[in-house]
CSV table of C-alpha atoms and ligand atoms in Angstrom, one decimal:
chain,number,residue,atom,x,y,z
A,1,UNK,CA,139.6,-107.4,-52.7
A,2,UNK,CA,143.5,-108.2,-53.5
A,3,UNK,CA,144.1,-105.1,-54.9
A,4,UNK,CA,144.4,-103.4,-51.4
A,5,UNK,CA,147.7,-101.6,-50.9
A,6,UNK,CA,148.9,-101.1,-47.3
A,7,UNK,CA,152.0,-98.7,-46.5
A,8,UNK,CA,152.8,-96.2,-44.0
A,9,UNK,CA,151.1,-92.6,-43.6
A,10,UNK,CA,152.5,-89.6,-43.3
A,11,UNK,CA,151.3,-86.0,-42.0
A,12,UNK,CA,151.6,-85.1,-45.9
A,13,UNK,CA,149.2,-87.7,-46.5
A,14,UNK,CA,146.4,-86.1,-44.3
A,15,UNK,CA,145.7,-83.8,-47.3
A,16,UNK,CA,143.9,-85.9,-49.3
A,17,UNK,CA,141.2,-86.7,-46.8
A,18,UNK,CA,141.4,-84.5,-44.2
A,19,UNK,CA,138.8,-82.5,-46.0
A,20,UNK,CA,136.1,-85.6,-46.1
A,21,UNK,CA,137.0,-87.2,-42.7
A,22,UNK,CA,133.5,-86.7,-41.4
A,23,UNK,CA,132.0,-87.6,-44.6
A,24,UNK,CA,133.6,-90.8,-46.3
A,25,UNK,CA,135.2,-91.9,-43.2
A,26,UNK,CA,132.8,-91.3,-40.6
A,27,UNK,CA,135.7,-90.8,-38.3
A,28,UNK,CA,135.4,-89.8,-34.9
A,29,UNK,CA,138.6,-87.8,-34.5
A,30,UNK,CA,139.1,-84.3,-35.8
A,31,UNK,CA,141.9,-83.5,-38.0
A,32,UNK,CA,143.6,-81.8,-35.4
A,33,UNK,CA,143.7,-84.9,-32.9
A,34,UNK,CA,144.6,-87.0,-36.2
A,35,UNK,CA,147.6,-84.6,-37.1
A,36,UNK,CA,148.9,-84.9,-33.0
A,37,UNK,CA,148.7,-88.9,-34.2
A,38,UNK,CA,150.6,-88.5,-37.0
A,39,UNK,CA,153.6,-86.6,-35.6
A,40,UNK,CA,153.7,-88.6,-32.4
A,41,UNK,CA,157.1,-90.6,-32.4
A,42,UNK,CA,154.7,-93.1,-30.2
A,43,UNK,CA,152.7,-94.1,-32.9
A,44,UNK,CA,152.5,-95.9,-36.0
A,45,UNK,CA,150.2,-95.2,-39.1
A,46,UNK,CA,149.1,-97.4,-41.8
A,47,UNK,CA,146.9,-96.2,-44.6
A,48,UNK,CA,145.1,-98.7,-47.3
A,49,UNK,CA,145.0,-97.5,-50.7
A,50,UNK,CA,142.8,-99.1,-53.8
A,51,UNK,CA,143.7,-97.7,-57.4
A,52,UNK,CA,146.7,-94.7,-55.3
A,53,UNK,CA,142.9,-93.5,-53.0
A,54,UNK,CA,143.0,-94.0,-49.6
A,55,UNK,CA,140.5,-95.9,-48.2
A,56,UNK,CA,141.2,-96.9,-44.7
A,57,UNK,CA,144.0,-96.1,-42.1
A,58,UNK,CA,144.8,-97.4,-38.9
A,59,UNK,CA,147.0,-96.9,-36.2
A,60,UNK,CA,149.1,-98.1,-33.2
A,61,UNK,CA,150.2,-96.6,-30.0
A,62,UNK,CA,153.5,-98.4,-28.0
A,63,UNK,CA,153.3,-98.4,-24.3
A,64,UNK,CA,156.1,-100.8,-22.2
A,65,UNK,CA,154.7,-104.2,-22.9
A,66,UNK,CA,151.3,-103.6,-24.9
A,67,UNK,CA,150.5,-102.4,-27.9
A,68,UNK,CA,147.4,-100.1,-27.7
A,69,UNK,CA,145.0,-99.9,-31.1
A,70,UNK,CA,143.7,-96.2,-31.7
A,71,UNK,CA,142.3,-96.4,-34.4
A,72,UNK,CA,141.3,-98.0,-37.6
A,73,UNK,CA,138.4,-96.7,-39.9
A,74,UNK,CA,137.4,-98.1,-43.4
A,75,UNK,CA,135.8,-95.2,-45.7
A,76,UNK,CA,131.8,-95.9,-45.9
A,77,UNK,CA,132.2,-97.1,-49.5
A,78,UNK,CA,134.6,-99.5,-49.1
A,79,UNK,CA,133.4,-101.4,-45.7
A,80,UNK,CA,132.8,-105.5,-45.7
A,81,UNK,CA,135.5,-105.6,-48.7
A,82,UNK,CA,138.4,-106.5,-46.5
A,83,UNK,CA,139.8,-103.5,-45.7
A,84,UNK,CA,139.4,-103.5,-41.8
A,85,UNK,CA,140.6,-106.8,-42.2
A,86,UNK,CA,143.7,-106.1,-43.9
A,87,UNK,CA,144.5,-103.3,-41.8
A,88,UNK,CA,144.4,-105.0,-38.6
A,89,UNK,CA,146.6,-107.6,-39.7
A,90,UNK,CA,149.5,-105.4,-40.7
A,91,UNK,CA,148.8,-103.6,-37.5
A,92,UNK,CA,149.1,-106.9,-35.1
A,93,UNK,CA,152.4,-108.1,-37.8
A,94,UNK,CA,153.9,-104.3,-36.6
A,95,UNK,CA,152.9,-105.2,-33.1
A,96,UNK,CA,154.6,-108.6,-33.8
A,97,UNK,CA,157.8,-106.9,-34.8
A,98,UNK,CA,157.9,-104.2,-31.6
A,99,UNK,CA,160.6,-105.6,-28.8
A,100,UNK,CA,158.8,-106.5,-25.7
A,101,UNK,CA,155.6,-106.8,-26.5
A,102,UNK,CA,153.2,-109.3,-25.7
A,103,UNK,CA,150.2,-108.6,-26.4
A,104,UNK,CA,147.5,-105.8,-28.7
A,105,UNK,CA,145.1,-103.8,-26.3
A,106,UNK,CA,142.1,-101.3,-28.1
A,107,UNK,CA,139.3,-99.5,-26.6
A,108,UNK,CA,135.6,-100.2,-28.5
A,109,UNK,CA,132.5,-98.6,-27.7
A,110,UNK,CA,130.1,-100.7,-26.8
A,111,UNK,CA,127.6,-100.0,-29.2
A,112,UNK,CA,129.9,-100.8,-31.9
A,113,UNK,CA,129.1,-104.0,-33.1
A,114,UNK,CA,131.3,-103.8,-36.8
A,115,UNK,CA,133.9,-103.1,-35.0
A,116,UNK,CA,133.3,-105.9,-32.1
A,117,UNK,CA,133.0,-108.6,-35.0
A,118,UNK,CA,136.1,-107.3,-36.5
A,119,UNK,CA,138.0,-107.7,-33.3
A,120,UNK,CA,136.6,-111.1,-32.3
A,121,UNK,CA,137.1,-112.4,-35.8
A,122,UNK,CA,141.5,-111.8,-35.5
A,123,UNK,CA,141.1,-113.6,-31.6
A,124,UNK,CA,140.6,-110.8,-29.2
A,125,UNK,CA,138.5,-111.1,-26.4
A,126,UNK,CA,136.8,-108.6,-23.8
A,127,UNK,CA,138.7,-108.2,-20.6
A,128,UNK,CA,137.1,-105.2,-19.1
A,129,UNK,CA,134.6,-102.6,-19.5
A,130,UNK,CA,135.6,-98.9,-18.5
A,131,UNK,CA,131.7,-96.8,-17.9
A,132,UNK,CA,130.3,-94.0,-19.5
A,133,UNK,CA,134.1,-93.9,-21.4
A,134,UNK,CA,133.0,-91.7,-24.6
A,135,UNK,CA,130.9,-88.5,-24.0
A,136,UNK,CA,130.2,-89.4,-20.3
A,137,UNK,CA,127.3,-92.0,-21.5
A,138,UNK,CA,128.7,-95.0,-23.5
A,139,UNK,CA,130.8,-97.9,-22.4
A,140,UNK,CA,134.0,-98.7,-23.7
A,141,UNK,CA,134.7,-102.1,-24.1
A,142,UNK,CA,138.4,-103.6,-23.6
A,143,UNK,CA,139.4,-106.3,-25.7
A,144,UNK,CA,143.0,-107.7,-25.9
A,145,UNK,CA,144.7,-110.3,-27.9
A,146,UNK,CA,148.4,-112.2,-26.8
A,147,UNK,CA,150.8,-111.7,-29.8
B,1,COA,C1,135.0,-101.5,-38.0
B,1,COA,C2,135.4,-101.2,-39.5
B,1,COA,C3,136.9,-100.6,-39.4
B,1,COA,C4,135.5,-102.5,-40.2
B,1,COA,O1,136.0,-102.3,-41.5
B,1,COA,P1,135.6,-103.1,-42.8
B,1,COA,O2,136.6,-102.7,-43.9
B,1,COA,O3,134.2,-103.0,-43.1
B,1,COA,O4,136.0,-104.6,-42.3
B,1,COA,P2,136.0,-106.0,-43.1
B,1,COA,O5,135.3,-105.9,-44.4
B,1,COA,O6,137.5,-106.4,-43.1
B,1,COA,O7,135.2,-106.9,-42.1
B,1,COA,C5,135.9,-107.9,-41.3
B,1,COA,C6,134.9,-108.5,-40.3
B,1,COA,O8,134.4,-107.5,-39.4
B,1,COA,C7,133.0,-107.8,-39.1
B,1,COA,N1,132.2,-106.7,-39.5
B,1,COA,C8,132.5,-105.7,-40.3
B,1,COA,N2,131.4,-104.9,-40.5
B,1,COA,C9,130.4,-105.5,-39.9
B,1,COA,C10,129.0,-105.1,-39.7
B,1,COA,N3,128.5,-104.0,-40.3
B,1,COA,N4,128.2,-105.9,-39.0
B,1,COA,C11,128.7,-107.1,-38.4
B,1,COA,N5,130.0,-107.4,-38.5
B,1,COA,C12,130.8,-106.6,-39.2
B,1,COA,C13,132.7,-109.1,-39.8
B,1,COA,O9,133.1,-110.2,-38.9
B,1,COA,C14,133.6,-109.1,-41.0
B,1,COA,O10,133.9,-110.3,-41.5
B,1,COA,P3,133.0,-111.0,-42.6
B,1,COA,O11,132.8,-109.9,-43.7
B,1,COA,O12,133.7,-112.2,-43.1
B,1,COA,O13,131.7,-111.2,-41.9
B,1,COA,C15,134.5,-100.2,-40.2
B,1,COA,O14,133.1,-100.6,-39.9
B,1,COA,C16,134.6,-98.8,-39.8
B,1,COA,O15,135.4,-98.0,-40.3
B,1,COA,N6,133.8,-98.3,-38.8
B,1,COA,C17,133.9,-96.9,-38.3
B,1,COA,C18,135.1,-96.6,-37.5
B,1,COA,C19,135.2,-97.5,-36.3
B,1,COA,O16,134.2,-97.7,-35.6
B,1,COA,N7,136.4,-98.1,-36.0
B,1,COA,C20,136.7,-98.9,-34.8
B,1,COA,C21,137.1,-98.1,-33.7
B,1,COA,S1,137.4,-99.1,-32.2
């Protein structure tokens, strides 16, 4: 899809979907941890719009050296048409443009295969494995790419 429209988001952008993250987004964050995101001067937001909707966003966190992935979510509709795709290059391009940083870190859950793929496809590979990570049961996967 080229008609994919990347730019930053705002807290004031929240509105529009904050009412159908569970629903269209499938997101595992609430709104409340989402508006914490948004106002953090530590991260970075992106949001993907097709014909002025939002369909995806995505975010980064900056830590000394590494830049840590906390999320990126496609709305259900819109999934394998690129979106992911385009997000995570703008967010590794931001990571690019960050002083001192050398390389893009992101925790996955080990039972998410989409989002495994995704990761593997833009060259980032598993260096660790942190157990029973999300709810005390599943395994979070570590996967990190060099900028
Ligand atoms: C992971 C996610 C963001 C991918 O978004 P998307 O817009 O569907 O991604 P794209 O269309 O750009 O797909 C890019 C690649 O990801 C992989 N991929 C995406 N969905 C996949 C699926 N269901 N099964 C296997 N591979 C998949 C493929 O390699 C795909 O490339 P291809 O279409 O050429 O085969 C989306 O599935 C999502 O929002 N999941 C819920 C939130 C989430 O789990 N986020 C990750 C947190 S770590």
């Amino acid at each position: 899809m080229d008609n994919i429209k990347v730019s930053r988001m705002a807290i004031s952008d929240l509105n529009e979907i904050k009412d159908v993250l569970l629903l269209d987004f499938d997101d595992f964050w609430s709104v409340s941890i989402l508006e914490t995101e948004l106002i953090n001067p530590n991260s970075k937001y992106i949001m993907a719009k097709i014909n002025n909707k939002i369909v995806g966003f995505a975010g980064i966190w900056k830590a000394v050296d590494d830049v840590h992935i906390t999320n990126i979510v496609t709305a259900k509709k819109f999934r394998r048409q690129n979106i992911g795709s385009v997000l995570l290059t703008n967010l590794i391009q931001m990571a690019k443009e960050e002083k001192g940083i050398t390389s893009i870190t992101l925790e996955v859950n080990s039972t998410n295969i989409p989002a495994q793929r995704l990761y593997e496809k833009f060259g980032f590979k598993v260096v660790g494995l942190r157990k029973k990570y999300y709810n005390n049961t599943e395994d979070a996967i570590i996967m990190t790419r060099e900028l």
